[in-house]
Amino acid sequence: MKRLGLLYLAAQNLRRKPFRSFVTIAIVGLAAGTLFSATLLIGSVDRSLEVGMERLGADLLVVPEGYQESGQTALITGAPTSFYMDGAVLGQVSSISGVDQASPQLFIESMVSSQCCTGHVQIVGYDPGSDFVINPWLAQNLNRTLNPDEVVIGSLILANKGEQVHFYGHNFDVAGVLDATGMGADESVFMSLDTAYLMAAESAQVAESPLDIKPGTISSVLVKIAPGANIDQVSQRIKTTVPGTMVITANELSRSVTDRISGFKRGFIAVDAIVWVMSLLTIAAIFSMIVNERQREIGLLRAMGSTRRFIFRLMLAEAVILTAAGGIAGIFVGGAALFIFKTVITSSLGIPYLWPPILTFVELTFITLSLAVFSGAVSSLYPAISSSRLEPYAAIRQGE
Amino acid sequence: MTDEARTDDAMIVLKDLSKAYKVGPSTVRAVDSVDLEIPRGQMVSIVGHSGSGKTTLLSLMGGLTKPSSGRVIIDGINIWNLSDKEMSQLRNEKIGFSFQFASLMPTLNAMDNVSLPSTFSGRPHDNSRAVNLLKLVGLEDRIYSYPEQLSGGEQRRVALARTLMNEPRLILADEPTGDLDEETEADILEIFRRINGEGVTIVIVTHSRAVASQAERALRMHRGHLSEEADVGASRP
């Protein structure tokens, strides 16, 4: 036996005009979905940046002159690149006042050919003696250094710990898989600098396509500045002291990502604001129509003994049901769209991406749903108040 | 609820009751200085031409519209001294309205339509009473039918069953048999007579002299004024 309650009556009323209900749900869903997916995207970029920069652990990155942009891109998105400079740069950088630690890295772009390599990825050779990026992870997870035939891989490389990967005629055991950062490291393979030089040297004999990398060559120098030193001043000193190099600061790297996404953010804010306003106006218009259409019914309900408060709550309940349904649909569709098109979006915008923790999902879902329901309640407020204030007799007569 | 101006044995007392509307620059007095007392259990008809103020008077009696002046006392209660909640409770518990149009909720089936007044009363939900009332009006086989699946006469009978759901002590019926065939009209009048026999006060607004003749007392509205009509109880069985 069902109870004829407020929600039942509201739901029955909404079923009466399924197309109108669907349109309302769709427009609220569009607003909620845009908000949910865009906020999720922006939050994921921020989180990725935070985790990625922490993993990078460097304040400055010294690269050959002219490779600032591709260096940034490689670090942010993992787009494979290769550029080289003389290893002597390391010594020059290390000697500069304000530099606490400096560690070289060598970038090697693998080939797409499956005979050559396990995917088109960025191979990064690091110096176990001075590194402060991979070593801490190895110390924590393996409690040893890498053997010459071992690599650690980013979370998006298609291999597992204990499996083998293949690059330029060499097989490497995967000693570990790094935690996801959302940045370029996820699509990189890390090996020691000596292993990278050896692989390059032997590639002429064992690889389909040889590498032309001279021992001692490096691609970049990661720099940690001394406590109390000024990043900009140290950066300036490097630029002036070490000719042929450019310096990327961690701030610039963050700013680069921020800049890439700022246009998207502005667009999103504008679009979502328009969609929300449209949504509010649509709901207000629809509920004004509903009140006009149902004046007689409202009058009859009052004649049967419903209070003004009941009528007000009935109208509000209808709005809340519609907007909650729209909110849920929007969150589901927006989330699914982001999941499906994440790669396209991140690669076209050149931004890092790291799914947020589940708690963030829950919070964002709650906020989006609350906002949708609140918007529905606010925009239906005036029609709900108007309907509750109708004099029963006038409502019945006007509905004739 | 307030309990002022109690007149013993009167279900309805109207004192110097008026209702005026602004129509453009002029004022129309739909109900003009009406005094009336209807004892409990009486069946009263109100006749009059269209626009004479009959429906407005009925709405004033049921608290559906606020008088411009005067008092409406139902069962000893000056209803316009009540809060909205108290007034709603009074309408729900004491008054049953029957309108001149099919007044069913289109999204509810016959049983839910009949049960609707109980939603506002806070009483335990009782489908069996709704079913019994539908039996009373001869629609026990249409319990789950929606208004669009019912004929006009059937809809009116469902509405009548709904009027009786909360066992009102006063029924205000506005043209309850208008547009109905003679057989359905007779059925409905028979139901009115039966519940009137149980002590329920009934006020029927009608154009029909046949319907009016069923009442033990007839009143006539003319340009907002109410007067007693002679010789109307003759055909009452």
XYZ file of C-alpha atoms in Angstrom:
637
model
C 0.000 0.000 0.000
C 1.617 3.242 -1.068
C 1.363 6.473 0.890
C 0.237 9.499 -1.042
C 2.966 11.853 0.018
C 4.561 15.055 -1.160
C 7.303 13.354 -3.156
C 4.894 10.907 -4.760
C 2.613 13.740 -5.872
C 5.597 15.748 -7.132
C 6.956 12.780 -9.074
C 3.528 12.046 -10.563
C 3.208 15.659 -11.670
C 6.597 15.527 -13.374
C 5.671 12.339 -15.216
C 2.740 14.187 -16.727
C 4.984 16.219 -19.035
C 7.883 13.869 -19.759
C 9.398 15.959 -22.547
C 9.378 19.131 -20.463
C 10.864 17.248 -17.535
C 13.500 15.775 -19.818
C 14.459 19.188 -21.219
C 14.781 20.603 -17.701
C 16.890 17.654 -16.604
C 19.028 17.991 -19.722
C 19.764 21.677 -19.249
C 20.580 21.247 -15.563
C 22.625 18.200 -16.525
C 24.548 20.267 -19.046
C 25.345 22.907 -16.433
C 26.233 20.368 -13.764
C 28.202 18.180 -16.161
C 30.240 21.120 -17.442
C 30.974 22.250 -13.930
C 31.842 18.772 -12.721
C 34.084 17.736 -15.585
C 35.854 21.086 -15.946
C 36.464 21.411 -12.211
C 37.696 17.838 -12.169
C 40.020 18.571 -15.065
C 41.410 21.735 -13.497
C 41.758 20.042 -10.102
C 43.502 17.109 -11.704
C 45.941 19.375 -13.489
C 46.687 21.190 -10.236
C 47.164 17.931 -8.394
C 49.342 16.561 -11.127
C 51.448 19.686 -11.028
C 51.794 19.449 -7.282
C 52.766 15.761 -7.305
C 54.912 16.096 -10.408
C 56.859 19.083 -9.138
C 57.401 17.349 -5.833
C 58.700 14.292 -7.672
C 60.949 16.443 -9.861
C 62.393 17.892 -6.698
C 64.409 20.501 -8.597
C 64.233 24.259 -8.375
C 65.868 24.830 -11.743
C 66.365 22.916 -14.950
C 69.276 23.858 -17.214
C 68.828 22.915 -20.893
C 70.642 23.822 -24.114
C 69.701 27.187 -25.554
C 66.685 26.912 -27.869
C 65.231 23.848 -26.133
C 63.382 25.547 -23.324
C 59.962 24.835 -24.847
C 60.551 21.189 -25.737
C 62.196 20.665 -22.342
C 59.100 21.974 -20.619
C 56.833 19.884 -22.813
C 58.825 16.742 -22.132
C 58.624 17.328 -18.404
C 54.929 18.188 -18.460
C 53.463 15.746 -20.946
C 56.228 13.211 -21.485
C 56.314 13.981 -25.209
C 59.604 12.290 -26.200
C 62.392 14.678 -27.157
C 66.139 14.671 -27.384
C 68.625 17.513 -27.196
C 72.173 17.476 -26.033
C 74.932 19.639 -24.578
C 78.433 19.112 -23.302
C 78.714 17.370 -19.966
C 81.051 20.140 -18.819
C 77.960 22.233 -18.199
C 77.373 20.168 -15.059
C 80.659 21.292 -13.512
C 80.052 24.914 -14.430
C 76.564 24.867 -12.956
C 77.698 23.075 -9.786
C 80.297 25.717 -9.105
C 77.844 28.621 -9.218
C 77.092 30.329 -5.933
C 73.693 29.361 -4.549
C 73.601 25.928 -6.218
C 73.299 23.224 -3.585
C 72.946 20.117 -5.748
C 73.165 19.565 -9.480
C 72.474 16.337 -11.311
C 72.649 15.624 -15.039
C 70.059 13.808 -17.111
C 70.232 12.416 -20.608
C 67.111 12.332 -22.775
C 66.765 9.692 -25.457
C 63.679 9.459 -27.597
C 62.762 5.868 -28.295
C 61.451 4.818 -31.670
C 57.901 3.892 -32.590
C 59.129 0.684 -34.233
C 58.262 -2.339 -32.105
C 61.448 -4.056 -33.236
C 63.447 -1.253 -31.630
C 61.553 -0.286 -28.582
C 58.761 -0.922 -26.153
C 56.718 2.042 -27.291
C 57.534 5.622 -28.222
C 58.689 6.948 -24.880
C 61.185 9.228 -23.264
C 64.264 7.397 -21.957
C 65.947 9.318 -19.162
C 69.444 8.529 -18.050
C 70.222 9.773 -14.555
C 73.391 9.930 -12.519
C 73.078 7.643 -9.478
C 75.862 9.564 -7.756
C 74.157 12.938 -7.745
C 70.486 12.259 -8.549
C 67.787 13.465 -6.187
C 64.752 12.396 -8.267
C 64.976 8.605 -8.716
C 67.367 7.752 -5.873
C 64.956 8.646 -3.065
C 62.316 6.444 -4.680
C 64.793 3.564 -5.074
C 65.915 3.941 -1.479
C 62.355 3.781 -0.280
C 61.090 1.020 -2.573
C 64.035 -1.152 -3.603
C 66.588 -0.268 -0.940
C 69.358 -0.509 -3.547
C 70.590 1.122 -6.696
C 69.674 -0.057 -10.185
C 71.757 -2.727 -11.857
C 73.071 -1.951 -15.366
C 70.347 -4.078 -16.957
C 67.523 -2.576 -14.930
C 65.149 0.335 -15.384
C 62.326 1.911 -13.434
C 59.373 3.001 -15.451
C 56.614 5.585 -15.258
C 53.096 4.475 -14.390
C 51.820 4.731 -17.969
C 54.496 2.538 -19.532
C 52.892 -0.740 -20.543
C 54.963 -3.105 -18.427
C 54.959 -4.450 -14.906
C 57.619 -4.945 -12.317
C 59.618 -8.077 -13.143
C 58.824 -7.910 -16.858
C 61.248 -6.868 -19.533
C 61.270 -3.841 -21.799
C 63.257 -3.519 -24.988
C 65.143 -0.457 -26.214
C 67.721 -0.175 -28.985
C 68.693 -3.836 -28.989
C 68.841 -4.166 -25.194
C 66.451 -5.931 -22.859
C 65.968 -4.338 -19.462
C 64.326 -5.752 -16.374
C 61.686 -3.517 -14.857
C 62.848 -3.046 -11.269
C 59.888 -0.920 -10.286
C 57.002 1.219 -11.429
C 56.902 4.815 -10.210
C 53.744 6.215 -8.705
C 51.612 8.278 -11.076
C 52.320 11.993 -11.233
C 50.243 12.907 -14.257
C 53.327 14.561 -15.727
C 55.976 13.473 -18.189
C 57.616 11.097 -15.729
C 54.655 8.752 -16.119
C 55.631 8.116 -19.724
C 59.374 7.927 -19.139
C 61.824 5.077 -18.591
C 64.642 5.757 -16.160
C 68.033 4.078 -16.341
C 71.451 5.008 -15.057
C 73.505 7.395 -17.156
C 76.197 4.748 -17.706
C 73.569 2.271 -18.920
C 72.201 4.899 -21.297
C 75.720 5.589 -22.699
C 76.332 1.863 -23.073
C 73.006 1.358 -24.822
C 73.846 4.210 -27.175
C 77.334 2.909 -27.842
C 76.146 -0.617 -28.618
C 73.160 0.494 -30.637
C 75.234 0.639 -33.785
C 75.745 -3.130 -33.524
C 72.532 -4.374 -31.981
C 69.835 -1.846 -32.821
C 67.843 -1.363 -35.954
C 68.629 2.333 -35.783
C 71.802 3.484 -34.003
C 71.967 6.328 -31.497
C 74.507 9.078 -31.960
C 75.256 10.045 -28.386
C 78.788 10.592 -27.212
C 79.698 9.548 -23.672
C 79.694 12.573 -21.383
C 76.936 14.268 -23.325
C 73.952 15.376 -21.249
C 70.530 16.869 -21.961
C 69.804 18.801 -18.816
C 71.020 19.595 -15.343
C 68.555 19.495 -12.466
C 69.462 22.038 -9.816
C 68.526 22.372 -6.183
C 69.439 25.738 -4.805
C 70.998 26.256 -1.396
C 68.741 27.178 1.506
C 68.258 30.936 1.605
C 69.424 31.427 -1.990
C 67.220 33.366 -4.395
C 65.994 31.276 -7.328
C 65.912 34.159 -9.769
C 69.376 35.309 -8.830
C 70.818 31.787 -9.164
C 69.011 31.379 -12.474
C 70.467 34.646 -13.716
C 73.964 33.632 -12.621
C 73.700 30.346 -14.554
C 72.503 32.153 -17.681
C 75.403 34.564 -17.579
C 78.095 32.118 -16.447
C 77.212 29.133 -18.637
C 76.848 30.221 -22.251
C 74.636 28.243 -24.612
C 72.186 27.266 -21.894
C 68.709 28.262 -20.809
C 67.232 27.914 -17.364
C 63.726 26.742 -16.630
C 62.606 27.467 -13.114
C 60.074 25.300 -11.311
C 57.848 28.353 -11.154
C 58.091 28.807 -14.902
C 57.194 25.188 -15.379
C 54.116 25.600 -13.191
C 53.304 28.872 -14.891
C 53.630 27.196 -18.279
C 50.967 24.717 -17.297
C 48.857 27.429 -15.714
C 49.134 29.477 -18.911
C 48.155 26.512 -21.060
C 45.041 25.948 -19.025
C 44.136 29.575 -18.354
C 42.348 29.989 -21.699
C 40.430 26.842 -20.969
C 39.588 28.103 -17.483
C 38.318 31.430 -18.826
C 36.291 29.654 -21.494
C 34.916 27.231 -18.975
C 33.920 29.971 -16.539
C 32.152 31.889 -19.312
C 30.402 28.853 -20.765
C 29.388 27.437 -17.423
C 28.137 30.806 -16.178
C 25.989 31.146 -19.306
C 24.699 27.595 -18.982
C 23.886 28.056 -15.289
C 22.057 31.316 -15.930
C 20.163 29.658 -18.783
C 19.379 26.783 -16.515
C 18.084 29.068 -13.759
C 15.953 31.059 -16.182
C 14.605 27.895 -17.805
C 13.616 26.402 -14.484
C 12.018 29.667 -13.395
C 10.113 29.907 -16.698
C 9.048 26.281 -16.614
C 7.794 26.523 -13.061
C 5.949 29.735 -13.802
C 4.270 27.847 -16.633
C 3.539 24.947 -14.319
C 1.926 27.258 -11.765
C -0.218 28.856 -14.460
C -1.230 25.500 -15.915
C -2.059 24.006 -12.576
C -3.888 26.869 -10.888
C -7.089 24.894 -10.686
C -5.331 21.881 -9.225
C -3.600 24.085 -6.691
C -6.973 25.587 -5.772
C -8.459 22.104 -5.453
C -5.633 20.915 -3.248
C -6.209 23.953 -1.029
C -9.941 23.187 -0.944
C -9.126 19.641 0.124
C -7.140 20.942 3.046
C -3.563 21.373 1.897
C -1.780 24.265 3.540
C 0.069 27.013 1.719
C 3.229 25.451 3.037
C 2.334 22.135 1.393
C 1.804 23.796 -1.989
C 5.094 25.663 -1.619
C 6.894 22.452 -0.716
C 5.219 20.561 -3.563
C 6.503 23.054 -6.131
C 9.919 23.077 -4.529
C 9.988 19.277 -4.420
C 9.267 19.115 -8.145
C 12.129 21.516 -8.827
C 14.467 19.636 -6.518
C 13.620 16.261 -8.097
C 14.260 17.656 -11.576
C 17.489 19.421 -10.685
C 18.779 16.508 -8.631
C 18.111 14.205 -11.576
C 19.817 16.736 -13.854
C 22.738 17.027 -11.456
C 23.216 13.267 -11.234
C 22.916 12.874 -14.998
C 25.369 15.734 -15.552
C 27.898 14.340 -13.109
C 27.667 10.898 -14.671
C 27.864 12.089 -18.277
C 30.487 14.783 -17.526
C 32.646 12.333 -15.604
C 32.307 9.695 -18.314
C 33.126 12.216 -21.040
C 36.227 13.335 -19.188
C 37.283 9.733 -18.674
C 36.791 8.923 -22.350
C 38.284 12.095 -23.805
C 40.949 12.718 -21.169
C 43.820 11.818 -23.468
C 42.519 14.000 -26.290
C 41.957 16.947 -23.944
C 45.297 16.715 -22.155
C 47.309 16.234 -25.329
C 45.540 19.043 -27.182
C 45.995 21.424 -24.255
C 49.475 20.087 -23.429
C 48.663 19.694 -19.777
C 49.458 17.079 -17.158
C 46.631 15.101 -15.601
C 46.306 13.022 -12.467
C 42.915 11.688 -11.301
C 42.176 13.090 -7.877
C 41.713 10.892 -4.820
C 38.282 9.332 -4.312
C 37.475 11.796 -1.513
C 37.856 14.672 -3.960
C 35.469 12.906 -6.340
C 32.943 12.528 -3.546
C 33.335 16.165 -2.474
C 33.013 17.451 -6.028
C 29.984 15.239 -6.660
C 28.376 16.521 -3.479
C 29.146 20.162 -4.302
C 27.895 19.879 -7.899
C 24.731 18.094 -6.826
C 24.118 20.589 -4.031
C 24.628 23.482 -6.426
C 22.209 21.954 -8.937
C 19.565 21.363 -6.298
C 20.141 24.793 -4.746
C 19.793 26.423 -8.165
C 16.567 24.535 -8.755
C 15.227 25.574 -5.390
C 16.214 29.220 -5.889
C 14.829 29.513 -9.406
C 11.563 27.850 -8.469
C 11.228 29.924 -5.324
C 9.177 32.728 -6.830
C 6.741 30.402 -8.666
C 6.478 28.280 -5.516
C 5.692 31.308 -3.359
C 3.215 32.622 -5.946
C 1.418 29.302 -6.103
C 1.222 29.004 -2.338
C -0.286 32.473 -2.087
C -3.045 31.868 -4.607
C -6.461 32.277 -3.081
C -8.181 28.895 -3.578
C -11.318 30.300 -5.150
C -9.382 32.580 -7.502
C -7.080 29.718 -8.430
C -10.006 27.441 -9.229
C -11.771 30.143 -11.262
C -8.630 31.218 -13.142
C -7.947 27.624 -14.028
C -11.294 27.313 -15.737
C -9.378 27.140 16.916
C -11.381 30.085 18.114
C -14.846 29.431 19.369
C -16.592 32.752 19.160
C -20.116 33.585 18.100
C -21.333 30.048 18.512
C -24.916 29.698 17.508
C -26.252 26.425 18.861
C -27.308 23.905 16.235
C -26.088 26.097 13.370
C -23.531 24.585 11.015
C -23.227 27.770 9.007
C -23.800 31.335 10.124
C -23.174 34.209 7.737
C -23.362 37.677 9.234
C -23.597 40.752 7.045
C -21.392 39.015 4.522
C -20.222 40.869 1.434
C -17.746 40.224 -1.321
C -16.853 42.936 -3.793
C -14.539 42.792 -6.803
C -12.832 45.554 -8.644
C -13.646 45.230 -12.333
C -11.858 48.041 -14.079
C -12.921 51.318 -12.516
C -16.111 49.916 -10.999
C -16.798 47.643 -8.068
C -19.030 44.589 -8.389
C -20.721 43.363 -5.211
C -20.991 39.638 -5.953
C -22.364 38.997 -2.469
C -24.077 41.873 -0.734
C -24.862 41.962 2.993
C -25.961 38.370 3.291
C -27.243 37.035 6.608
C -27.893 33.328 6.821
C -28.094 30.547 9.339
C -28.152 26.885 8.272
C -28.863 24.340 11.004
C -26.856 21.155 11.262
C -28.136 18.351 9.065
C -30.144 20.614 6.772
C -30.019 20.229 2.998
C -30.194 23.621 1.355
C -30.228 24.586 -2.281
C -29.263 27.941 -3.675
C -30.649 28.875 -7.057
C -30.216 31.926 -9.167
C -29.151 33.152 -12.570
C -25.603 32.936 -13.823
C -23.557 35.714 -12.258
C -25.965 36.142 -9.377
C -23.217 35.338 -6.853
C -24.147 31.739 -5.946
C -20.687 30.248 -6.458
C -19.028 33.174 -4.717
C -21.332 32.710 -1.745
C -20.483 29.002 -1.620
C -16.761 29.801 -1.756
C -17.192 32.278 1.086
C -18.925 29.572 3.142
C -15.981 27.204 2.529
C -13.279 29.749 3.250
C -12.011 29.565 -0.312
C -12.211 33.310 -0.703
C -11.962 36.076 1.834
C -15.026 38.259 2.367
C -14.778 41.988 1.899
C -16.755 42.352 5.089
C -18.856 40.295 7.456
C -18.300 37.003 9.173
C -18.407 33.332 8.232
C -18.993 31.018 11.174
C -18.705 27.288 10.524
C -19.631 24.952 13.353
C -19.235 27.848 15.772
C -15.864 28.963 14.449
C -15.276 32.356 12.896
C -13.125 30.962 10.120
C -11.383 34.166 9.126
C -9.841 34.361 12.582
C -7.977 31.145 11.825
C -4.391 30.787 10.698
C -3.754 29.208 7.292
C -2.950 25.919 8.984
C -6.121 25.983 11.079
C -8.230 27.007 8.102
C -6.721 24.185 6.020
C -7.422 21.751 8.828
C -11.026 22.950 9.008
C -11.513 22.529 5.261
C -9.885 19.126 5.409
C -11.812 17.759 8.371
C -15.188 19.454 8.294
C -15.939 20.513 4.738
C -16.298 18.520 1.569
C -16.351 20.435 -1.708
C -17.998 19.241 -4.869
C -17.294 21.354 -7.933
C -19.099 21.949 -11.180
C -16.224 20.555 -13.235
C -14.266 17.311 -13.276
C -11.877 18.118 -10.484
C -9.660 15.060 -10.410
C -5.887 15.065 -10.379
C -4.957 13.723 -13.831
C -1.851 11.893 -12.612
C -3.611 9.889 -9.915
C -5.856 6.881 -10.366
C -9.396 6.823 -8.967
C -8.397 5.352 -5.619
C -5.549 7.843 -5.117
C -7.819 10.722 -6.079
C -10.341 9.613 -3.491
C -7.615 9.122 -0.875
C -6.068 12.528 -1.492
C -7.835 14.446 1.327
C -6.508 11.937 3.850
C -2.984 12.977 2.839
C -3.569 16.360 4.435
C -5.307 15.071 7.539
C -2.416 13.192 9.062
C -4.680 10.187 9.571
C -3.306 6.723 8.872
C -3.605 6.023 5.166
C -6.688 3.920 4.554
C -7.212 2.585 1.049
C -10.123 0.438 2.177
C -12.224 3.529 2.871
C -11.439 4.866 -0.591
C -12.433 1.522 -2.102
C -15.689 1.478 -0.108
C -16.507 4.999 -1.271
C -15.845 4.016 -4.860
C -18.248 1.126 -4.281
C -20.762 3.611 -2.893
C -20.639 5.597 -6.128
C -20.744 2.419 -8.222
C -17.173 2.484 -9.451
C -15.625 -0.443 -7.627
C -14.421 -1.821 -10.976
C -12.639 1.427 -11.890
C -10.404 1.738 -8.823
C -7.162 1.856 -10.817
C -8.500 3.870 -13.730
C -7.032 7.283 -14.430
C -9.304 10.278 -15.054
C -8.639 10.188 -18.795
C -9.983 6.621 -18.813
C -13.237 7.646 -17.115
C -16.324 9.262 -18.599
C -17.448 12.694 -17.394
C -20.105 11.134 -15.190
C -17.646 8.651 -13.723
C -15.186 11.427 -12.973
C -17.893 13.349 -11.112
C -18.728 10.268 -9.088
C -15.047 9.754 -8.184
C -14.926 13.427 -7.147
C -18.004 12.866 -4.987
C -16.348 9.864 -3.343
C -13.344 12.083 -2.635
C -15.635 14.705 -1.103
C -16.761 12.079 1.396
C -13.292 10.693 2.181
C -12.727 12.536 5.440
C -16.353 12.187 6.594
C -17.117 15.915 6.401
C -19.979 17.339 8.422
C -20.648 19.939 5.746
C -20.771 19.470 1.989
C -20.675 22.446 -0.318
C -21.655 21.388 -3.812
C -21.456 23.708 -6.792
C -23.602 22.417 -9.656
C -22.793 18.808 -8.719
C -24.920 17.368 -11.507
C -24.345 19.937 -14.220
C -23.755 18.371 -17.663
C -24.696 14.915 -16.421
C -27.321 12.614 -17.827
C -30.498 12.091 -15.838
C -29.495 8.670 -14.580
C -26.162 9.855 -13.185
C -27.845 12.958 -11.753
C -30.355 10.743 -9.974
C -27.549 8.525 -8.619
C -25.663 11.507 -7.251
C -28.735 13.078 -5.691
C -29.521 9.758 -4.089
C -26.060 9.718 -2.514
C -26.563 13.279 -1.270
C -29.884 12.320 0.260
C -28.344 9.296 1.928
C -25.499 11.209 3.568
C -27.858 14.035 4.484
C -29.883 11.370 6.247
C -26.765 10.664 8.335
C -26.812 14.243 9.604
C -24.427 15.858 7.131
C -25.285 19.453 6.247
C -25.420 19.978 2.492
C -25.532 23.210 0.524
C -26.100 22.767 -3.204
C -25.760 25.566 -5.696
C -27.721 24.724 -8.822
C -29.533 26.027 -11.850
C -31.733 22.982 -11.857
C -35.124 23.242 -10.209
C -35.169 19.427 -10.117
C -32.022 19.396 -8.039
C -33.217 22.320 -5.915
C -36.422 20.512 -5.178
C -34.489 17.753 -3.438
C -33.510 20.185 -0.688
C -35.668 20.856 2.358
C -34.872 24.534 2.062
C -34.217 26.662 -0.989
C -32.579 30.026 -1.235
C -32.370 32.349 -4.166
C -29.486 34.626 -5.068
C -30.243 37.703 -7.087
C -27.562 40.310 -7.757
C -25.684 39.365 -4.620
C -28.733 39.348 -2.367
C -29.993 36.162 -0.765
C -33.635 35.426 -0.097
C -35.730 32.430 0.913
C -37.519 30.629 -1.912
C -40.976 29.265 -1.187
C -42.405 25.807 -2.058
C -39.288 23.870 -2.835
C -39.512 20.897 -0.600
C -42.538 19.515 -2.364
C -40.762 16.914 -4.458
C -38.383 15.793 -1.717
C -39.171 12.166 -0.948
